PDB file of C-alpha atoms in Angstrom:
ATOM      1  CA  UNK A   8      17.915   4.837   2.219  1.00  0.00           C
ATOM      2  CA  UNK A   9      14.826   5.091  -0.098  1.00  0.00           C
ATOM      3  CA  UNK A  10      11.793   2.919   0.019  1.00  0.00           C
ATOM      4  CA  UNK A  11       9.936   2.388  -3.380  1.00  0.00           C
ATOM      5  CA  UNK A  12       6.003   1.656  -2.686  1.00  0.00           C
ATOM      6  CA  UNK A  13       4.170   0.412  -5.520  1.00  0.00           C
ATOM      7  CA  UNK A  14       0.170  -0.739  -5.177  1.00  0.00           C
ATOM      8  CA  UNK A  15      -1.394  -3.183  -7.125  1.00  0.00           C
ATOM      9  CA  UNK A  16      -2.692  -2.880 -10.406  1.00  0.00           C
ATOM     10  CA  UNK A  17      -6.473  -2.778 -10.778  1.00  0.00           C
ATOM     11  CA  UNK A  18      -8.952  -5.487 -10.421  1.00  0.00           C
ATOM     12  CA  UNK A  19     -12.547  -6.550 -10.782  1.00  0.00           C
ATOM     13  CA  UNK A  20     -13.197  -5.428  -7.007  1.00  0.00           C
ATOM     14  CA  UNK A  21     -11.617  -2.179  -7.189  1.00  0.00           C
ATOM     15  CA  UNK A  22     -14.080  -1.887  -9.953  1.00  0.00           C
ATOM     16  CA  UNK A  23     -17.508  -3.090  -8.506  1.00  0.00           C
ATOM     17  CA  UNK A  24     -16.511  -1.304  -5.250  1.00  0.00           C
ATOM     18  CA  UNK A  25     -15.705  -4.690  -2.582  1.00  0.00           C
ATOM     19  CA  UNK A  26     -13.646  -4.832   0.338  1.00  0.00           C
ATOM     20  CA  UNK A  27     -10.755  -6.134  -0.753  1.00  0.00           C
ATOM     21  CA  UNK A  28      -8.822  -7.164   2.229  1.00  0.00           C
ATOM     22  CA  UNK A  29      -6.277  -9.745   3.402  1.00  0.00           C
ATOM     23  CA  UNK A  30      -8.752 -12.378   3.465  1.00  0.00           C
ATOM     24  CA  UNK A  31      -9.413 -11.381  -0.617  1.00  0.00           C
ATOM     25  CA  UNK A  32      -8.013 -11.976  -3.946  1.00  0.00           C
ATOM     26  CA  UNK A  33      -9.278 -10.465  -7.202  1.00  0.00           C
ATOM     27  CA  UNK A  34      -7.115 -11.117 -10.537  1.00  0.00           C
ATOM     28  CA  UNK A  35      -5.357  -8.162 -11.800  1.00  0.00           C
ATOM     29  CA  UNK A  36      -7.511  -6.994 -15.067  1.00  0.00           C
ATOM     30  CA  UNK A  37      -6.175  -5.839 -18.210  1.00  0.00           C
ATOM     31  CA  UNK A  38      -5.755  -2.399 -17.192  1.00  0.00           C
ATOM     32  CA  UNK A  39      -4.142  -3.974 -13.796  1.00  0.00           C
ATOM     33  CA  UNK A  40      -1.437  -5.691 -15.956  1.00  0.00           C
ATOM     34  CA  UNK A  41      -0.382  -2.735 -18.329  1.00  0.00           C
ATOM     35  CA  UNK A  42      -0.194  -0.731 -15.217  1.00  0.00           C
ATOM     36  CA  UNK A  43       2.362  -3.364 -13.665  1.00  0.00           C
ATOM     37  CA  UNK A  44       4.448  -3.738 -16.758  1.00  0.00           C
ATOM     38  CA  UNK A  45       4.443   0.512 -17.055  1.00  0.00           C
ATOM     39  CA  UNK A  46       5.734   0.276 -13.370  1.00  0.00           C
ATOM     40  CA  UNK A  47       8.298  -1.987 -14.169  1.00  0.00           C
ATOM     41  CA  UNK A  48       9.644   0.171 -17.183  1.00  0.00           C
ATOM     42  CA  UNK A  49       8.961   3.023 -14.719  1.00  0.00           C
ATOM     43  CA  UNK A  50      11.882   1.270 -12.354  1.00  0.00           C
ATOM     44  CA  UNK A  51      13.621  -0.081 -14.817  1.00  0.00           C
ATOM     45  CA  UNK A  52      17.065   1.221 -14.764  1.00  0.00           C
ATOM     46  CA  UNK A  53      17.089   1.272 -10.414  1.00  0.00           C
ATOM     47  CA  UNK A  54      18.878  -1.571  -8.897  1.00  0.00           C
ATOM     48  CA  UNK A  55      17.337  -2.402  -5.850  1.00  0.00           C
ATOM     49  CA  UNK A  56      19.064  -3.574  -2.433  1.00  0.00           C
ATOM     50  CA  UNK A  57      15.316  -6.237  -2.477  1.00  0.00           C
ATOM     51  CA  UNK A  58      12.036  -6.177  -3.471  1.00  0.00           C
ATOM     52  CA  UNK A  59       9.863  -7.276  -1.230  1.00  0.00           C
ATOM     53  CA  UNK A  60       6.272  -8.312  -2.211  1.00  0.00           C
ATOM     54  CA  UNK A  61       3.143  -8.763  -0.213  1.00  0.00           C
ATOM     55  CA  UNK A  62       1.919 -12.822  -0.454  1.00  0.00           C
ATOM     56  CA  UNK A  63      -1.506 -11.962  -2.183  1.00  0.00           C
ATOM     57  CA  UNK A  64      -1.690 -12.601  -5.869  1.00  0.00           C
ATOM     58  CA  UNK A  65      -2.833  -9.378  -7.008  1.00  0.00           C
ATOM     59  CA  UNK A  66       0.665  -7.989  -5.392  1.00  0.00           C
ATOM     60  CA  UNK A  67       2.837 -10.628  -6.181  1.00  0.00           C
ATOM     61  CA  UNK A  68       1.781 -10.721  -9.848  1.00  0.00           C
ATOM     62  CA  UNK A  69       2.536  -7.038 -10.012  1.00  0.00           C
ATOM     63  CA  UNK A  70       5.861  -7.222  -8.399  1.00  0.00           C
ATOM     64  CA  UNK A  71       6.693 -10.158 -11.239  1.00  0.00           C
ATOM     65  CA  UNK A  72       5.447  -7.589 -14.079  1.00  0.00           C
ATOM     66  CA  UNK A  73       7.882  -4.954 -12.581  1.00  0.00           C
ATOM     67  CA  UNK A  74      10.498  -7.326 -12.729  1.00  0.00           C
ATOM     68  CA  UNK A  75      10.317  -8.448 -15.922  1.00  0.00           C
ATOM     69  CA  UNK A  76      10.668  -5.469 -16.802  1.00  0.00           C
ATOM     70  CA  UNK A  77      14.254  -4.689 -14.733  1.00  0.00           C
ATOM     71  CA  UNK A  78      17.735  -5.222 -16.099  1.00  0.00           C
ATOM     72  CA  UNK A  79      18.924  -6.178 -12.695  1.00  0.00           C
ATOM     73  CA  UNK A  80      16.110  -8.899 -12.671  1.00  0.00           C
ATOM     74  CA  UNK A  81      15.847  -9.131  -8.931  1.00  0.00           C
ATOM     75  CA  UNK A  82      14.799 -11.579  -6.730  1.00  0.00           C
ATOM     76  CA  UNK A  83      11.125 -10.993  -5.120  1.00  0.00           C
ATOM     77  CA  UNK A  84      10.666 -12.234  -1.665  1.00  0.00           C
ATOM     78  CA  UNK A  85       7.582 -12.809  -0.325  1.00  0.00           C
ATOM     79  CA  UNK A  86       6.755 -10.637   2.478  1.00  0.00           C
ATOM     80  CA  UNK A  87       3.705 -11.602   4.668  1.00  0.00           C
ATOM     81  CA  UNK A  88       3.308  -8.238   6.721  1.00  0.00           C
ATOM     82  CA  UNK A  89       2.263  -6.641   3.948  1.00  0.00           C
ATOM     83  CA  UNK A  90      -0.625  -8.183   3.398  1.00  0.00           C
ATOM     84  CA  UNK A  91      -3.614  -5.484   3.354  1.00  0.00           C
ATOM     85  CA  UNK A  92      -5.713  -4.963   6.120  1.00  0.00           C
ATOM     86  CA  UNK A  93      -7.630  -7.860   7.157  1.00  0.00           C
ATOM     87  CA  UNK A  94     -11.271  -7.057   7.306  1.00  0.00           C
ATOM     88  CA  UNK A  95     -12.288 -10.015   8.464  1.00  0.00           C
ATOM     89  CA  UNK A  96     -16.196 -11.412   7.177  1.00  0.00           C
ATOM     90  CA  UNK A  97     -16.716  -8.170   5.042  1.00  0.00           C
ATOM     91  CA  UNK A  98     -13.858  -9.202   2.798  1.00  0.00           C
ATOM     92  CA  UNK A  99     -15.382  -9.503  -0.847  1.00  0.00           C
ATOM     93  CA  UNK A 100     -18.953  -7.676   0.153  1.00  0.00           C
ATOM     94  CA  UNK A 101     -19.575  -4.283  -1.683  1.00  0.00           C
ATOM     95  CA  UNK A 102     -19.140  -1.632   0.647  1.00  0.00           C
ATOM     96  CA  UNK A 103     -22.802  -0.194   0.651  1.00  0.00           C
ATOM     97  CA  UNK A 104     -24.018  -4.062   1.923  1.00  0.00           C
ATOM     98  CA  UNK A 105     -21.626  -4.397   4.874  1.00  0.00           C
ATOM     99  CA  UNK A 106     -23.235  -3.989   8.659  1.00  0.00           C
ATOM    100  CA  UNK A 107     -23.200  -2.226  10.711  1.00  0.00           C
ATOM    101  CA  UNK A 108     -23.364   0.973   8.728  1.00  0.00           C
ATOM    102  CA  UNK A 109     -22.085   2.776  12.231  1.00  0.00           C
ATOM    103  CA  UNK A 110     -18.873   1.092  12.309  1.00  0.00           C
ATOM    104  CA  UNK A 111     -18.429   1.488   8.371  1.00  0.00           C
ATOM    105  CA  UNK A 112     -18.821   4.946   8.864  1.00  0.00           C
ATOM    106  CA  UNK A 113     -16.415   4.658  11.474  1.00  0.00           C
ATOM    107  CA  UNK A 114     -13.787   3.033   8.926  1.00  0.00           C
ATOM    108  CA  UNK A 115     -13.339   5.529   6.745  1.00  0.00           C
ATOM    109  CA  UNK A 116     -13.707   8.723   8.750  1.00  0.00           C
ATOM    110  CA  UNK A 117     -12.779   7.750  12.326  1.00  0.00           C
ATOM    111  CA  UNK A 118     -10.278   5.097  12.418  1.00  0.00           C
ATOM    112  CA  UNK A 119      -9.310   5.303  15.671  1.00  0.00           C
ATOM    113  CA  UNK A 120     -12.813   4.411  16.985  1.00  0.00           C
ATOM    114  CA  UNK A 121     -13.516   1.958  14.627  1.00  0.00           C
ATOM    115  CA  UNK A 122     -13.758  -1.465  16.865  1.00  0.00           C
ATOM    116  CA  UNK A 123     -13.617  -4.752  14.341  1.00  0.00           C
ATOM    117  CA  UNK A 124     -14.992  -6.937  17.057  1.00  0.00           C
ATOM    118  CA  UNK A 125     -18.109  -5.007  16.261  1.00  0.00           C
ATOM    119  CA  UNK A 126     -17.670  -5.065  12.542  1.00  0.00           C
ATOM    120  CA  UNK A 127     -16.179  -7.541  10.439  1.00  0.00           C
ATOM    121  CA  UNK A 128     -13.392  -9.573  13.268  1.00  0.00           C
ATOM    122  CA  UNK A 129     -11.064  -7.996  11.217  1.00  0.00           C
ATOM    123  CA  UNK A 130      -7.978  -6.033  12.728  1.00  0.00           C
ATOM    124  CA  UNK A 131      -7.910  -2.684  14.154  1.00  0.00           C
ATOM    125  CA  UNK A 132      -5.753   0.174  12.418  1.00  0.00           C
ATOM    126  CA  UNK A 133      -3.216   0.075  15.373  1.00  0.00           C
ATOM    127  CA  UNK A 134      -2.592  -3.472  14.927  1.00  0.00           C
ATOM    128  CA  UNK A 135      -2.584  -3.635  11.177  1.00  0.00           C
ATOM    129  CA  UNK A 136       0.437  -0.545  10.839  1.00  0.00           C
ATOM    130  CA  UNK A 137       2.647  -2.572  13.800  1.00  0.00           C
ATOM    131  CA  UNK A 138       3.153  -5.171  11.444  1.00  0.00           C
ATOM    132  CA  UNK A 139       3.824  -3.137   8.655  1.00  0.00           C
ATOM    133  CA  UNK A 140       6.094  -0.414   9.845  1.00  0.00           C
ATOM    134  CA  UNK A 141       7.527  -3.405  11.299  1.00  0.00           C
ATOM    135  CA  UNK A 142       8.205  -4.570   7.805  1.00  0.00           C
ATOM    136  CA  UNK A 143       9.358  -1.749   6.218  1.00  0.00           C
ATOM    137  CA  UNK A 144      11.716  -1.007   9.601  1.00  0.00           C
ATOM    138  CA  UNK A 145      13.377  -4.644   9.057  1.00  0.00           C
ATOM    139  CA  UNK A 146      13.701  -4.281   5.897  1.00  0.00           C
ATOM    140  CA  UNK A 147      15.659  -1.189   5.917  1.00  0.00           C
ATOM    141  CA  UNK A 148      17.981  -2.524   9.049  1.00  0.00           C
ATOM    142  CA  UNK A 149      18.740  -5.234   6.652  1.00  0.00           C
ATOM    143  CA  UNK A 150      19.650  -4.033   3.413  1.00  0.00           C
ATOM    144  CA  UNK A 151      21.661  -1.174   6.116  1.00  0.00           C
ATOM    145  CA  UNK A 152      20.228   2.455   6.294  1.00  0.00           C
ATOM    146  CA  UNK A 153      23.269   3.779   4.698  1.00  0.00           C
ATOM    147  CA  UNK A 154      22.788   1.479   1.342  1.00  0.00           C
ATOM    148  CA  UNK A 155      22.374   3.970  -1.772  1.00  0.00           C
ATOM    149  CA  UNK A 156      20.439   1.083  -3.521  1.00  0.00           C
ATOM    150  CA  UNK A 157      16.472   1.241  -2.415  1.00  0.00           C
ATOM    151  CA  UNK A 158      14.133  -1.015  -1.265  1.00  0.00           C
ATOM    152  CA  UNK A 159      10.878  -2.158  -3.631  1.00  0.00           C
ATOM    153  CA  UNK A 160       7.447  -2.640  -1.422  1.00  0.00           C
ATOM    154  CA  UNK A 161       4.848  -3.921  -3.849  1.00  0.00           C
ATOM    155  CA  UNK A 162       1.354  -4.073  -1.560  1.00  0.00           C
ATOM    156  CA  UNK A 163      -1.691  -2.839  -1.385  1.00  0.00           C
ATOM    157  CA  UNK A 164      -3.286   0.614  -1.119  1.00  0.00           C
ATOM    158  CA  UNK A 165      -3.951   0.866   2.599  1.00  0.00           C
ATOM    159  CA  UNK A 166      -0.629  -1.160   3.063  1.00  0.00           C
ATOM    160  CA  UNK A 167       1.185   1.896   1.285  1.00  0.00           C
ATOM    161  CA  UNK A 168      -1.090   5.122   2.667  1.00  0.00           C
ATOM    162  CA  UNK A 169      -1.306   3.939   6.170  1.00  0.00           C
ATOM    163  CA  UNK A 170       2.092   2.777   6.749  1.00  0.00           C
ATOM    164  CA  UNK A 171       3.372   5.726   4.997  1.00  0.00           C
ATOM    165  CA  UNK A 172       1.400   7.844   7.173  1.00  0.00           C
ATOM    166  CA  UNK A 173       2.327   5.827  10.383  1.00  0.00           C
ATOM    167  CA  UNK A 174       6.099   6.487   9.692  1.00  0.00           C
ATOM    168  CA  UNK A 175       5.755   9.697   9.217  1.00  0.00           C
ATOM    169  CA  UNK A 176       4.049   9.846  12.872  1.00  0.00           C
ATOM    170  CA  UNK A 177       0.794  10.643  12.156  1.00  0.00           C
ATOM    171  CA  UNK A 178      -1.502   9.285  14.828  1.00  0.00           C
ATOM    172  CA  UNK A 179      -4.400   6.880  14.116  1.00  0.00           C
ATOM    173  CA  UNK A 180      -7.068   9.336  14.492  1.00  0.00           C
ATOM    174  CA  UNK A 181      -5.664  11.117  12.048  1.00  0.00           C
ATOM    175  CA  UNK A 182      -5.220   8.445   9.396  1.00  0.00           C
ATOM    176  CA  UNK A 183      -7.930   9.237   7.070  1.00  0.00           C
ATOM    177  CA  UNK A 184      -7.428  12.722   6.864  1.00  0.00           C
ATOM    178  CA  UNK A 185      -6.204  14.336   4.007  1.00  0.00           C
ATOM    179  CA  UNK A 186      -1.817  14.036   3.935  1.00  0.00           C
ATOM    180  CA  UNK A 187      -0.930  17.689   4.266  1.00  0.00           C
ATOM    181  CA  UNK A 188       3.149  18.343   3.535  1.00  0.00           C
ATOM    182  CA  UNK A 189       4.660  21.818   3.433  1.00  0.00           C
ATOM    183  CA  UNK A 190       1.203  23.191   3.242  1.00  0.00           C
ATOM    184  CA  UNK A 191       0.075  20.865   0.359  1.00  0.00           C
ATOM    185  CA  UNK A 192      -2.822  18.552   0.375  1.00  0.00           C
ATOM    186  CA  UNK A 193      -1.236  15.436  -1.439  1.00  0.00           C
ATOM    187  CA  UNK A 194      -3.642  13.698  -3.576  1.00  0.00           C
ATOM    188  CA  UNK A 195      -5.676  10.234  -3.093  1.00  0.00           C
ATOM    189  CA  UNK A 196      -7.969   8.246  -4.381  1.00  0.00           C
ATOM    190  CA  UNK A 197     -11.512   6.597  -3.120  1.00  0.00           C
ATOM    191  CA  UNK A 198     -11.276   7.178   0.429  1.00  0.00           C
ATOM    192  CA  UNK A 199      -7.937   8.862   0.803  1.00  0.00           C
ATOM    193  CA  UNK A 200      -5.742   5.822  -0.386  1.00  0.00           C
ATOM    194  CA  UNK A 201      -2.886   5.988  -3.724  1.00  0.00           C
ATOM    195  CA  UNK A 202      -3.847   5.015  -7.112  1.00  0.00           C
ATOM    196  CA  UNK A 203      -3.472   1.583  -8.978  1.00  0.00           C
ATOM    197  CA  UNK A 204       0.171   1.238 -10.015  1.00  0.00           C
ATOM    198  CA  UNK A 205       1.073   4.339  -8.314  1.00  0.00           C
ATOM    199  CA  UNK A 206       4.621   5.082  -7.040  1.00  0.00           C
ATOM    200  CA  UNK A 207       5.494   6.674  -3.717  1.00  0.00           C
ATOM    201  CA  UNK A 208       9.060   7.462  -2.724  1.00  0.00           C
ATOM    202  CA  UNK A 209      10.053   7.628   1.308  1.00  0.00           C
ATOM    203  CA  UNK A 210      13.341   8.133   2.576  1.00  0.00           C
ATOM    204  CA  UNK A 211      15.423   7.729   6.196  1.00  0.00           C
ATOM    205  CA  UNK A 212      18.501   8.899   7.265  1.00  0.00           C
ATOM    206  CA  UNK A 213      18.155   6.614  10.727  1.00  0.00           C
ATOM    207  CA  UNK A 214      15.236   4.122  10.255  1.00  0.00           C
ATOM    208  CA  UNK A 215      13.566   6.431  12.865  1.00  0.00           C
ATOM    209  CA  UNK A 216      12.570   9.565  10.666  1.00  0.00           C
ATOM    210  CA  UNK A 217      10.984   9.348   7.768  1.00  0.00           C
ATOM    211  CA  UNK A 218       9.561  11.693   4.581  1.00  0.00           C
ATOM    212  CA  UNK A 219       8.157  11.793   1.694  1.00  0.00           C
ATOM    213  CA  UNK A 220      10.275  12.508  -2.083  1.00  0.00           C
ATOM    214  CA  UNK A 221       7.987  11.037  -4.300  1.00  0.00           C
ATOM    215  CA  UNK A 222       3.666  11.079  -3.195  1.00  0.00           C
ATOM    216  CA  UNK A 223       1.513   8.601  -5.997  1.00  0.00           C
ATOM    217  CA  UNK A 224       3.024   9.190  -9.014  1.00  0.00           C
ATOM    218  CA  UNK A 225       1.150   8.019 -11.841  1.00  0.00           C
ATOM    219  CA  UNK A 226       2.601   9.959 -14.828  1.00  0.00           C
ATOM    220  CA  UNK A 227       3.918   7.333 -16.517  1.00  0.00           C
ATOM    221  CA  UNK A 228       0.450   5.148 -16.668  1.00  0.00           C
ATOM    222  CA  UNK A 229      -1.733   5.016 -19.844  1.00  0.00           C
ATOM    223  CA  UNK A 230      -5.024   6.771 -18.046  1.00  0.00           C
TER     224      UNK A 230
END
């Protein structure tokens, strides 16, 4: 079974530097919508066992652009674990203005001592990839391990690194280091997440173990 993560186009807040968070919606921009519609003639030829899409509209509207763009025109369902991380009251502030700066700092470099209750009341990295692996673990008993068709995620940038990284085993602490496979520092973005639009191939055997086939592909966006 493969799994097909794609991340959101771009928007206004990716631009100006904002949390962006469950509890946040910016519109896709121009650039966001071109790199949706590439996606979708990206995956346009792959009939997929679903595609699942997270309920935000920056996700959901680039799940409909790769659509359109399918011959097998499937259905998207809505799925609301993959919603990004929730970080609670500093959704929508830049991240230079949020407070404390300890626990900001603690965000990015040391997830696994970053305590929301003391930051935003957001969730904490444990809690956030439960629900997702969750997801992407009932999704795949669904559509049945041994189905040759994939599954489409469409979500959100620490929705695809994190959970990504979480199936593969990695622990929390570890979360924003840099992904290291047979040797090879795979490459990110901003603070270690996949690009706009990107496209990340996983695949099980059991639902258990999990690699990677494809890591952020972007080739076939207009840069």
């Amino acid at each position: 079974m493969q799994i097909y993560f794609v991340r959101h186009g771009r928007t206004q807040y990716n631009l100006e530097h904002r949390f962006q968070g469950g509890n946040s919606d910016s519109p896709l921009l121009a650039s966001g919508i071109a790199g949706g519609k590439a996606a979708g003639r990206r995956l346009q030829a792959i009939d997929f066992a679903q595609v699942y899409s997270s309920p935000q509209k920056r996700a959901l509207d680039t799940a409909k652009y790769i659509v359109a763009e399918n011959q097998w025109q499937p259905t998207i369902q809505i799925e609301p674990r993959l919603r990004e991380f929730n970080f609670g009251t500093w959704d929508g502030l830049r991240e230079g203005d949020v407070q404390p700066k300890s626990q900001m700092e603690l965000l990015l470099h040391h997830p696994a001592q970053y305590q929301p209750e003391l930051a935003g009341q957001g969730e904490s990295y444990a809690a956030f990839v439960e629900r997702t692996t969750a997801a992407v673990h009932d999704a795949v008993t669904l559509a049945g391990v041994d189905n040759p068709k994939p599954i489409l995620m469409v979500s959100h940038g620490l929705v695809t690194t994190m959970t990504i990284k979480a199936l593969l085993g990695i622990p929390v602490a570890e979360f924003r280091d840099p992904l290291v496979i047979n040797g090879h520092e795979l490459p990110t973005i901003g603070h270690g997440i996949v690009d706009n639009d990107s496209l990340t191939i996983v695949k099980t055997t059991d639902n258990q173990q999990f690699e990677i086939e494809t890591w952020n592909e972007t080739d076939f966006l207009d840069h």
